[in-house]
Amino acid sequence: MPPQNPGYGYPQSPPPGAPPAQPGYGFPQTPPGQPGMHPQQGYGYPTAPMQPQYPGQPAGNGKKFSTQMQIIVAAAAAVVLIIGAGVVYSATSGDDKTGKNTEASSAGTTGGENKGGESGGALGGGDEKPPANSKSTVGFQLPQPKVTDTTTVAGSWLTDKVYVKTGVYEIVGYDPAKGTKLWSIPLPGQVCSASKHMSKDFKTAIVFEAGKPTKANKYQPCNQVGALDLTTGKLLWSKSVTAATGGDEPVRYDEVTVSGSTVAAGGTSGGAAFNLTTGAELWKPTADADGCYDMGYGGGEALATVRKCGSYDNPQLTVQSLNPTTGAPISSYKMPPGVEYASIVSTKPLVVAADVGDTAGDGSGISDFFSIDAATGKLLVRISADADKYAARCGSTEVETCQHLAVGNNRLYVPTEEHEGGGEYGDTNEIVAFDLTTGKLVGGKADAGDRYTLTPLRMDGTNVIAYKQPPYDKGGQIVSIDGATFKETLLMENPGDEAVRDAESSFSGDYSEVIYSKGQLFMSETMISEPRESSLNDKEYLVISFRTS
């Protein structure tokens, strides 16, 4: 398997309805997802754009680049160089604009209550078990489809019988072991966004274009919402809706999510919710006299929205927990001043990330996490997440695009930035956890080991499933981390052959998807583009999979 050519330039703002530009090749910033990768329920990380993969990277200047810098670098060299700084494990305290203390100070790596540790073995539960032999082999590879322009292929899911991936004008189901095509769902236009969540009976939702590009209209609007039955390989229904504020123009959607039997799609011009099985319209959010609207939704075990009010120069964001069937708010929490965008990390428990006052300075979209009581709307704790120390990432405009983090055991698990390891060459990092009630770092951490980098993918019961980005001469690993003790168990180690390493590391971290379940690992692209002339002789993959015995 020859090496794959790296990705393309960092995405820029497209015209309305247009797919974003092809992402750059580099180390991941934050899932899904996610996979995206807000992990996909029971199977993998959120699509993310959602699901991360992690190519090796050269040394940088000690900080993640800002979005503007990434665009400049991608345009010049198509390579994003990202490296972490040395890490000091602490969370600073401070006051919000109301004068109330909303941040909890950290006592360091050994400070704070380790509530999970008190339960001992009770927190060791999970479905993923180590195989007799953790050495993996390459399962199958799917070549990238031929395209003439940047094309979004976000969306990948794994059921008990099929691996499903977005293609070009279609959704395809593959045999998880052999990679043979089991079924295909043709679409009139290209997928724009896909939910990282599935229902228990393997149904999910997508947003797609109304038709194929034409000479007169190169960019088709993303105004179609549809539901997929991943078991039968059927498009259950698809439809568009007009805005609740009136007019005949169909609403354009930026993202879509699933919570229970509800599909919720959101965009700047409005949104709507539907029954997942029948497509019956459940509710439309309405704009009030202050111009408030739902920016987007977070799904999974519950449903929440980020609602924006006020002017462009002086926005006021409110996080609401919603009744999925009626859309009625259960609770509301007003974000502090200086927050222009917010991302829903988890709906149960309700955790939100934001870049307050644009202070993160690294393009990660995160300066603080907010742990909120979904029943009352009360802020439990505000956690400062210094961008120089922690490496999670959220999208700048979409509500459910956070990557490289996991929530479980009343804890938020995040990776630290890379820093020098104990060996002569190569950097490393750790996964640490914040208590969502106290905001403090709990005792303990999971070490990646010299020349490896750890990133959370999803929860597995009370354990964290994580990917280990390897050094240049080894294959990647999947590990299960005990959510209380941080003890690591190796689940998979990929081949170290040069061709396999090159293929594994060629997936851009922020713009690819990872799903791991029961000895199966799937890595896939979320965007593809016409090959550059210099790479015409190189194989480029849409999907690569690995399996243990």
Coordinates of C-alpha atoms in Angstrom, one line a residue:
M1 CA 0.0 0.0 0.0
P2 CA 1.8 3.1 -1.2
P3 CA 1.9 6.3 0.8
Q4 CA -1.0 8.7 0.5
N5 CA -0.6 12.3 -0.3
P6 CA -1.4 14.7 2.5
G7 CA -4.4 16.9 2.6
Y8 CA -5.1 20.3 1.2
G9 CA -5.4 23.9 2.4
Y10 CA -7.3 25.0 5.4
P11 CA -11.0 25.7 4.8
Q12 CA -12.2 29.2 4.2
S13 CA -15.6 30.7 4.3
P14 CA -17.6 29.5 1.2
P15 CA -20.6 31.2 -0.4
P16 CA -23.9 30.3 1.2
G17 CA -24.7 26.6 0.6
A18 CA -21.2 25.9 -0.7
P19 CA -19.0 23.1 0.8
P20 CA -16.0 24.3 2.7
A21 CA -12.6 24.2 1.2
Q22 CA -10.4 21.1 1.6
P23 CA -8.6 21.1 5.0
G24 CA -4.9 21.1 5.6
Y25 CA -2.6 18.3 6.5
G26 CA -1.4 18.5 10.0
F27 CA -1.8 17.5 13.7
P28 CA -5.4 17.6 15.0
Q29 CA -6.6 20.7 16.9
T30 CA -9.6 19.1 18.7
P31 CA -14.0 15.0 16.7
P32 CA -17.7 14.1 14.6
G33 CA -17.1 13.3 14.9
Q34 CA -17.9 13.5 16.1
P35 CA -16.6 11.9 14.7
G36 CA -16.9 13.8 15.8
M37 CA -15.6 13.2 16.3
H38 CA -19.7 14.1 21.5
P39 CA -18.9 10.6 20.6
Q40 CA -21.1 8.5 18.4
Q41 CA -23.2 6.5 20.7
G42 CA -21.5 3.2 21.6
Y43 CA -19.2 3.0 18.6
G44 CA -16.9 5.8 17.7
Y45 CA -15.9 9.4 17.9
P46 CA -17.9 12.1 16.4
T47 CA -17.8 13.0 12.9
A48 CA -16.7 16.3 12.8
P49 CA -16.3 17.2 11.1
M50 CA -15.8 15.4 13.5
Q51 CA -13.5 12.4 14.0
P52 CA -9.8 12.8 14.5
Q53 CA -6.7 11.1 13.1
Y54 CA -3.2 12.2 13.8
P55 CA -0.4 12.4 11.4
G56 CA 3.1 13.1 12.7
Q57 CA 4.3 16.7 12.7
P58 CA 7.5 18.7 12.8
A59 CA 8.4 21.1 15.6
G60 CA 6.6 24.4 15.9
N61 CA 6.6 27.5 18.0
G62 CA 5.0 26.1 21.0
K63 CA 1.4 27.2 20.3
K64 CA -1.5 26.2 18.0
F65 CA -1.9 28.6 15.1
S66 CA -4.9 30.9 14.9
T67 CA -7.4 30.3 12.1
Q68 CA -6.1 33.1 10.1
M69 CA -2.5 31.8 10.4
Q70 CA -3.7 28.3 9.4
I71 CA -5.2 29.8 6.2
I72 CA -2.1 31.6 5.3
V73 CA 0.2 28.6 5.9
A74 CA -2.2 26.2 4.1
A75 CA -2.3 28.5 1.1
A76 CA 1.5 28.7 1.0
A77 CA 2.5 25.2 1.8
A78 CA -0.6 23.0 2.4
V79 CA 0.9 22.0 5.7
V80 CA -0.2 23.1 9.2
L81 CA 2.5 22.8 11.7
I82 CA 1.1 22.4 15.2
I83 CA 3.0 21.6 18.3
G84 CA 2.2 21.8 22.0
A85 CA 4.0 23.8 24.6
G86 CA 5.2 22.5 28.0
V87 CA 2.3 21.8 30.3
V88 CA 1.6 23.0 33.8
Y89 CA -1.5 21.3 35.2
S90 CA -3.7 23.9 36.7
A91 CA -7.0 25.7 36.3
T92 CA -7.0 29.3 37.3
S93 CA -9.8 31.0 39.2
G94 CA -11.6 34.2 38.4
D95 CA -14.8 36.1 38.3
D96 CA -17.3 36.6 35.5
K97 CA -18.8 39.9 34.6
T98 CA -21.5 39.5 37.2
G99 CA -19.0 39.6 40.0
K100 CA -19.7 36.0 41.1
N101 CA -16.9 33.5 41.4
T102 CA -17.7 31.0 38.6
E103 CA -14.2 29.4 38.3
A104 CA -12.8 26.8 40.6
S105 CA -9.1 26.9 41.2
S106 CA -7.1 23.7 40.7
A107 CA -4.8 22.1 43.2
G108 CA -2.7 20.6 40.5
T109 CA -2.2 17.0 39.3
T110 CA -2.7 15.6 42.8
G111 CA -5.2 18.2 44.0
G112 CA -9.0 18.1 44.1
E113 CA -11.3 15.2 45.0
N114 CA -10.8 12.0 43.1
K115 CA -14.4 10.9 43.5
G116 CA -14.0 8.2 40.8
G117 CA -11.2 6.6 42.7
E118 CA -13.3 6.0 45.8
S119 CA -15.4 3.5 43.9
G120 CA -12.4 1.4 43.0
G121 CA -13.3 -1.4 40.5
A122 CA -16.9 -0.1 40.1
L123 CA -15.6 2.4 37.6
G124 CA -13.7 -0.1 35.5
G125 CA -16.7 -1.1 33.4
G126 CA -16.8 -1.0 29.7
D127 CA -17.7 -3.2 26.7
E128 CA -14.2 -3.1 25.0
K129 CA -12.0 -6.0 26.1
P130 CA -8.3 -6.6 25.1
P131 CA -7.9 -9.2 22.4
A132 CA -5.6 -12.2 22.8
N133 CA -3.3 -10.5 20.3
S134 CA -3.4 -6.7 20.1
K135 CA -1.4 -6.6 16.8
S136 CA -3.6 -5.5 14.0
T137 CA -3.6 -6.1 10.3
V138 CA -5.0 -3.8 7.5
G139 CA -8.6 -4.7 7.0
F140 CA -9.6 -2.9 3.8
Q141 CA -9.0 0.4 2.0
L142 CA -11.4 2.4 -0.1
P143 CA -9.9 4.7 -2.8
Q144 CA -11.0 8.3 -2.9
P145 CA -13.7 8.9 -5.5
K146 CA -12.7 11.1 -8.5
V147 CA -13.9 14.6 -8.1
T148 CA -13.2 17.9 -9.9
D149 CA -13.8 20.2 -6.9
T150 CA -13.6 20.2 -3.1
T151 CA -16.3 17.8 -1.9
T152 CA -17.7 17.1 1.6
V153 CA -17.9 13.5 2.5
A154 CA -18.6 13.9 6.2
G155 CA -20.4 11.1 7.9
S156 CA -19.4 7.6 9.0
W157 CA -21.2 5.1 11.3
L158 CA -20.7 1.5 12.5
T159 CA -23.5 -0.8 13.4
D160 CA -23.4 -4.5 14.4
K161 CA -23.4 -5.5 10.8
V162 CA -22.3 -2.6 8.5
Y163 CA -19.8 0.2 8.2
V164 CA -21.4 3.2 6.6
K165 CA -19.6 6.1 4.8
T166 CA -20.7 9.1 2.9
G167 CA -19.5 9.0 -0.8
V168 CA -20.2 11.3 -3.8
Y169 CA -23.9 11.7 -4.2
E170 CA -24.5 8.6 -2.1
I171 CA -24.3 6.9 1.3
V172 CA -22.7 3.4 1.1
G173 CA -22.8 0.5 3.5
Y174 CA -19.8 -1.8 3.5
D175 CA -19.1 -5.2 5.0
P176 CA -17.0 -4.2 8.1
A177 CA -14.5 -7.1 7.6
K178 CA -14.2 -7.3 3.8
G179 CA -15.1 -3.8 2.6
T180 CA -17.5 -5.1 0.0
K181 CA -20.4 -2.9 -0.9
L182 CA -23.6 -4.1 0.8
W183 CA -26.0 -1.3 -0.3
S184 CA -26.0 2.3 -1.6
I185 CA -28.4 5.2 -1.0
P186 CA -28.3 7.6 -4.0
L187 CA -28.8 11.3 -3.2
P188 CA -29.8 14.2 -5.5
G189 CA -27.0 16.3 -4.1
Q190 CA -24.0 16.1 -1.9
V191 CA -24.1 15.6 1.9
C192 CA -23.3 18.8 3.7
S193 CA -23.5 17.6 7.3
A194 CA -24.2 14.4 9.2
S195 CA -25.2 13.6 12.7
K196 CA -22.6 11.7 14.8
H197 CA -25.4 10.1 16.8
M198 CA -27.5 7.1 16.0
S199 CA -30.7 5.8 17.5
K200 CA -30.7 2.4 19.3
D201 CA -32.1 0.8 16.1
F202 CA -29.4 2.4 14.0
K203 CA -31.2 5.4 12.4
T204 CA -29.4 8.7 11.9
A205 CA -29.8 12.0 10.0
I206 CA -28.1 14.0 7.3
V207 CA -28.4 17.4 5.6
F208 CA -27.7 17.5 1.8
E209 CA -28.0 19.7 -1.2
A210 CA -31.1 19.9 -3.3
G211 CA -29.3 19.0 -6.5
K212 CA -26.0 18.7 -8.4
P213 CA -24.0 21.8 -9.4
T214 CA -24.8 23.4 -12.7
K215 CA -23.1 26.0 -14.8
A216 CA -25.6 28.6 -13.7
N217 CA -25.5 27.6 -10.0
K218 CA -22.3 26.0 -8.9
Y219 CA -23.2 26.0 -5.2
Q220 CA -26.5 24.3 -4.4
P221 CA -28.2 25.1 -1.1
C222 CA -28.0 22.7 1.8
N223 CA -31.7 22.7 2.5
Q224 CA -32.7 19.0 2.5
V225 CA -33.0 17.1 5.8
G226 CA -33.2 13.3 5.6
A227 CA -33.2 10.2 7.9
L228 CA -31.2 7.0 7.1
D229 CA -32.0 3.5 8.2
L230 CA -28.5 2.1 8.5
T231 CA -29.8 -1.5 8.9
T232 CA -31.8 -1.6 5.7
G233 CA -29.8 0.9 3.7
K234 CA -32.8 3.1 3.0
L235 CA -33.5 6.9 3.0
L236 CA -36.6 6.9 5.2
W237 CA -37.6 10.5 4.2
S238 CA -36.3 13.8 3.1
K239 CA -37.8 17.3 3.1
S240 CA -37.2 21.0 3.3
V241 CA -39.0 23.6 5.3
T242 CA -39.5 27.4 5.2
A243 CA -38.4 29.6 8.0
A244 CA -40.7 30.2 10.9
T245 CA -40.4 33.9 10.2
G246 CA -42.2 33.5 6.9
G247 CA -41.2 33.5 3.2
D248 CA -41.1 30.9 0.6
E249 CA -37.3 30.2 0.6
P250 CA -36.3 26.9 2.1
V251 CA -34.1 27.1 5.2
R252 CA -30.5 26.4 4.7
Y253 CA -28.9 24.1 7.3
D254 CA -25.4 24.2 8.7
E255 CA -25.7 21.1 10.9
V256 CA -28.0 18.3 12.1
T257 CA -28.2 16.1 15.2
V258 CA -30.3 13.2 16.6
S259 CA -31.6 12.9 20.2
G260 CA -33.9 9.9 20.8
S261 CA -36.6 10.0 18.1
T262 CA -36.0 13.6 17.3
V263 CA -34.0 15.1 14.4
A264 CA -33.0 18.7 15.0
A265 CA -31.4 20.8 12.2
G266 CA -30.1 24.3 12.6
G267 CA -28.7 27.2 10.6
T268 CA -28.5 31.0 10.8
S269 CA -31.8 31.4 8.9
G270 CA -33.7 29.1 11.1
G271 CA -34.2 25.5 12.0
A272 CA -36.7 22.7 12.5
A273 CA -37.2 19.4 14.2
F274 CA -38.7 16.1 12.9
N275 CA -39.7 12.7 14.0
L276 CA -36.7 10.4 13.1
T277 CA -38.8 7.6 11.8
T278 CA -41.7 9.3 10.0
G279 CA -40.3 12.8 9.2
A280 CA -43.3 14.5 10.7
E281 CA -42.5 18.1 11.6
L282 CA -42.4 18.5 15.4
W283 CA -41.6 22.2 15.8
K284 CA -39.8 25.2 14.4
P285 CA -37.9 27.7 16.6
T286 CA -39.3 31.2 16.1
A287 CA -37.4 34.5 16.1
D288 CA -38.7 37.0 18.7
A289 CA -38.7 40.8 18.7
D290 CA -35.0 40.8 19.8
G291 CA -34.1 38.7 16.7
C292 CA -33.2 35.6 18.8
Y293 CA -32.7 32.4 16.9
D294 CA -31.3 28.9 17.6
M295 CA -27.8 28.7 16.2
G296 CA -27.7 24.9 16.3
Y297 CA -28.3 21.9 18.5
G298 CA -26.5 19.3 20.5
G299 CA -28.0 15.8 20.6
G300 CA -27.3 12.3 22.0
E301 CA -28.8 11.4 25.3
A302 CA -30.6 14.8 25.6
L303 CA -31.2 17.8 23.4
A304 CA -29.8 21.3 23.9
T305 CA -29.4 24.5 21.8
V306 CA -27.4 27.6 21.7
R307 CA -29.7 30.6 21.2
K308 CA -28.4 33.9 20.0
C309 CA -30.0 37.3 20.7
G310 CA -29.0 40.9 20.3
S311 CA -26.9 42.6 17.6
Y312 CA -23.9 41.4 15.7
D313 CA -21.7 43.7 17.7
N314 CA -23.3 42.9 21.0
P315 CA -24.6 39.3 21.0
Q316 CA -26.1 37.5 24.0
L317 CA -25.9 33.7 23.9
T318 CA -28.2 31.5 26.0
V319 CA -27.8 27.7 26.4
Q320 CA -31.1 25.9 26.7
S321 CA -32.0 22.4 27.5
L322 CA -35.0 21.4 25.4
N323 CA -37.9 19.0 25.4
P324 CA -37.0 17.0 22.2
T325 CA -40.7 16.4 21.3
T326 CA -42.0 20.0 21.7
G327 CA -38.9 22.1 21.6
A328 CA -40.0 23.8 24.8
P329 CA -37.1 25.0 27.0
I330 CA -36.5 23.0 30.2
S331 CA -33.9 25.4 31.5
S332 CA -31.8 28.4 30.3
Y333 CA -28.3 29.6 31.2
K334 CA -27.1 33.0 29.9
M335 CA -23.5 32.9 28.8
P336 CA -21.2 35.7 30.0
P337 CA -20.6 38.8 27.9
G338 CA -17.9 38.5 25.3
V339 CA -19.1 35.1 24.0
E340 CA -19.9 35.2 20.3
Y341 CA -20.1 31.4 19.7
A342 CA -20.5 28.5 22.0
S343 CA -20.3 24.7 21.4
I344 CA -22.2 21.9 23.2
V345 CA -19.7 19.3 24.3
S346 CA -22.2 17.0 26.0
T347 CA -25.9 17.2 26.7
K348 CA -26.0 14.7 29.6
P349 CA -24.3 16.1 31.6
L350 CA -24.7 19.5 30.0
V351 CA -21.2 20.8 29.2
V352 CA -20.5 23.9 26.9
A353 CA -17.3 25.3 25.6
A354 CA -16.7 28.9 24.5
D355 CA -13.9 31.3 23.7
V356 CA -14.8 34.1 26.1
G357 CA -13.7 37.5 24.7
D358 CA -11.6 35.7 22.0
T359 CA -8.9 35.1 24.6
A360 CA -7.9 31.6 23.6
G361 CA -5.8 33.0 20.7
D362 CA -5.1 29.7 19.0
G363 CA -8.1 29.0 16.9
S364 CA -9.3 26.2 19.2
G365 CA -12.6 28.0 20.1
I366 CA -12.0 27.2 23.8
S367 CA -11.0 29.4 26.7
D368 CA -13.5 28.0 29.2
F369 CA -15.8 25.0 29.8
F370 CA -19.2 25.6 31.5
S371 CA -20.7 22.7 33.5
I372 CA -24.5 23.4 33.7
D373 CA -27.3 21.8 35.6
A374 CA -29.7 20.9 32.7
A375 CA -32.7 20.8 35.0
T376 CA -32.4 24.3 36.5
G377 CA -30.0 26.1 34.2
K378 CA -27.7 26.8 37.1
L379 CA -24.0 27.1 36.4
L380 CA -22.2 24.4 38.4
V381 CA -18.7 25.5 37.6
R382 CA -16.7 27.4 35.0
I383 CA -13.4 25.7 34.1
S384 CA -10.6 27.7 32.7
A385 CA -8.8 25.8 29.9
D386 CA -5.6 27.6 29.0
A387 CA -5.0 27.0 25.3
D388 CA -1.3 26.7 25.9
K389 CA -1.9 23.7 28.2
Y390 CA -4.9 21.8 26.7
A391 CA -5.5 20.6 23.2
A392 CA -9.3 20.1 22.7
R393 CA -10.9 22.0 19.9
C394 CA -14.4 23.2 18.9
G395 CA -15.7 24.7 15.6
S396 CA -16.0 28.4 15.4
T397 CA -19.6 28.6 14.2
E398 CA -21.2 25.2 14.5
V399 CA -22.7 24.1 17.8
E400 CA -21.8 20.4 17.8
T401 CA -18.3 20.1 16.4
C402 CA -16.0 19.7 19.5
Q403 CA -13.2 17.2 19.1
H404 CA -10.5 15.5 21.1
L405 CA -12.3 15.3 24.4
A406 CA -14.8 13.0 26.3
V407 CA -17.3 13.4 29.1
G408 CA -18.2 10.7 31.6
N409 CA -18.0 9.8 35.3
N410 CA -18.9 13.4 36.0
R411 CA -15.6 14.3 34.5
L412 CA -14.3 16.1 31.4
Y413 CA -11.3 14.3 29.9
V414 CA -9.0 16.5 27.8
P415 CA -5.5 16.0 26.2
T416 CA -2.7 18.3 27.2
E417 CA -0.6 20.1 24.6
E418 CA 2.5 18.3 23.5
H419 CA 5.7 18.9 25.4
E420 CA 9.2 17.4 25.6
G421 CA 9.2 13.8 26.7
G422 CA 11.8 11.9 28.7
G423 CA 13.6 10.5 25.7
E424 CA 16.2 12.2 23.5
Y425 CA 13.8 12.9 20.7
G426 CA 10.1 13.4 20.3
D427 CA 7.3 15.0 22.3
T428 CA 4.5 13.5 24.3
N429 CA 1.4 14.5 26.2
E430 CA -1.2 13.3 28.7
I431 CA -4.9 13.0 29.2
V432 CA -6.2 14.7 32.4
A433 CA -9.7 15.1 33.8
F434 CA -11.7 17.9 35.4
D435 CA -14.4 17.3 38.0
L436 CA -17.6 18.8 36.5
T437 CA -18.9 19.7 40.0
T438 CA -15.8 21.3 41.5
G439 CA -14.0 22.3 38.4
K440 CA -10.8 20.9 39.8
L441 CA -8.3 18.6 38.1
V442 CA -8.7 15.2 39.7
G443 CA -5.6 13.3 40.8
G444 CA -3.8 11.2 38.2
K445 CA -3.3 11.3 34.4
A446 CA -2.8 8.9 31.5
D447 CA 0.7 9.3 29.9
A448 CA 1.1 8.8 26.2
G449 CA 4.7 7.7 26.5
D450 CA 7.7 9.0 24.7
R451 CA 7.1 10.1 21.1
Y452 CA 3.4 9.2 21.3
T453 CA 0.4 11.6 21.7
L454 CA -2.9 10.6 23.4
T455 CA -6.3 11.9 22.3
P456 CA -9.7 10.9 23.7
L457 CA -12.1 9.4 21.2
R458 CA -15.2 8.5 23.3
M459 CA -16.4 6.9 26.6
D460 CA -16.8 3.2 26.9
G461 CA -18.9 2.9 30.1
T462 CA -16.6 4.4 32.7
N463 CA -13.5 4.0 30.6
V464 CA -12.0 6.4 28.0
I465 CA -11.2 5.0 24.5
A466 CA -8.2 7.0 23.2
Y467 CA -6.0 7.0 20.1
K468 CA -2.2 7.2 20.3
Q469 CA -0.6 9.1 17.5
P470 CA 2.6 7.2 16.9
P471 CA 6.1 8.4 16.1
Y472 CA 7.3 8.3 12.5
D473 CA 8.6 4.7 12.7
K474 CA 5.7 3.0 14.5
G475 CA 1.9 2.3 14.0
G476 CA -0.8 4.0 16.0
Q477 CA -2.5 2.4 19.0
I478 CA -5.9 2.3 20.6
V479 CA -6.0 2.1 24.4
S480 CA -8.7 1.9 27.0
I481 CA -8.1 4.2 30.0
D482 CA -9.7 3.5 33.3
G483 CA -11.8 6.6 34.1
A484 CA -10.8 6.6 37.8
T485 CA -7.2 5.2 38.0
F486 CA -6.0 6.2 34.5
K487 CA -4.5 2.8 34.0
E488 CA -4.1 2.0 30.3
T489 CA -5.0 -1.2 28.5
L490 CA -3.7 -1.8 25.0
L491 CA -6.5 -2.8 22.6
M492 CA -4.8 -2.4 19.2
E493 CA -1.4 -1.7 17.8
N494 CA -1.2 -1.0 14.0
P495 CA 1.6 -2.3 11.7
G496 CA 4.8 -0.3 11.6
D497 CA 5.5 -1.0 7.9
E498 CA 6.4 2.2 6.1
A499 CA 3.5 2.1 3.6
V500 CA 0.9 1.4 6.3
R501 CA 2.3 4.1 8.5
D502 CA 2.2 6.6 5.6
A503 CA -1.4 5.7 4.9
E504 CA -2.5 5.9 8.6
S505 CA -0.8 9.2 9.1
S506 CA -2.1 10.8 6.0
F507 CA -5.5 11.5 7.5
S508 CA -5.7 15.1 8.6
G509 CA -6.5 15.3 12.3
D510 CA -9.3 17.8 12.4
Y511 CA -10.9 16.8 9.1
S512 CA -11.2 13.0 9.3
E513 CA -13.2 10.6 11.4
V514 CA -12.2 7.7 13.6
I515 CA -14.5 4.9 14.8
Y516 CA -13.2 2.1 17.0
S517 CA -15.3 -0.8 18.3
K518 CA -14.4 -4.4 19.3
G519 CA -11.2 -4.8 17.5
Q520 CA -12.1 -2.8 14.5
L521 CA -10.7 0.7 13.6
F522 CA -12.0 2.8 10.7
M523 CA -10.3 6.0 9.6
S524 CA -12.0 8.1 6.9
E525 CA -11.8 11.5 5.2
T526 CA -14.5 14.2 5.6
M527 CA -13.4 16.2 2.5
I528 CA -11.8 15.2 -0.7
S529 CA -10.5 17.2 -3.7
E530 CA -9.1 16.9 -7.1
P531 CA -5.6 15.4 -6.8
R532 CA -2.7 17.8 -7.4
E533 CA -0.5 17.2 -10.4
S534 CA 2.4 16.2 -8.1
S535 CA 0.3 13.5 -6.5
L536 CA -1.3 11.8 -9.5
N537 CA 0.8 8.7 -9.0
D538 CA 0.0 8.4 -5.3
K539 CA -2.9 6.4 -3.9
E540 CA -5.4 8.4 -1.9
Y541 CA -7.8 6.7 0.4
L542 CA -11.4 7.6 1.5
V543 CA -11.3 4.9 4.2
I544 CA -8.6 2.6 5.8
S545 CA -9.5 0.0 8.4
F546 CA -7.5 -2.2 10.8
R547 CA -8.6 -5.3 12.6
T548 CA -7.2 -7.5 15.4
S549 CA -7.5 -11.2 15.4

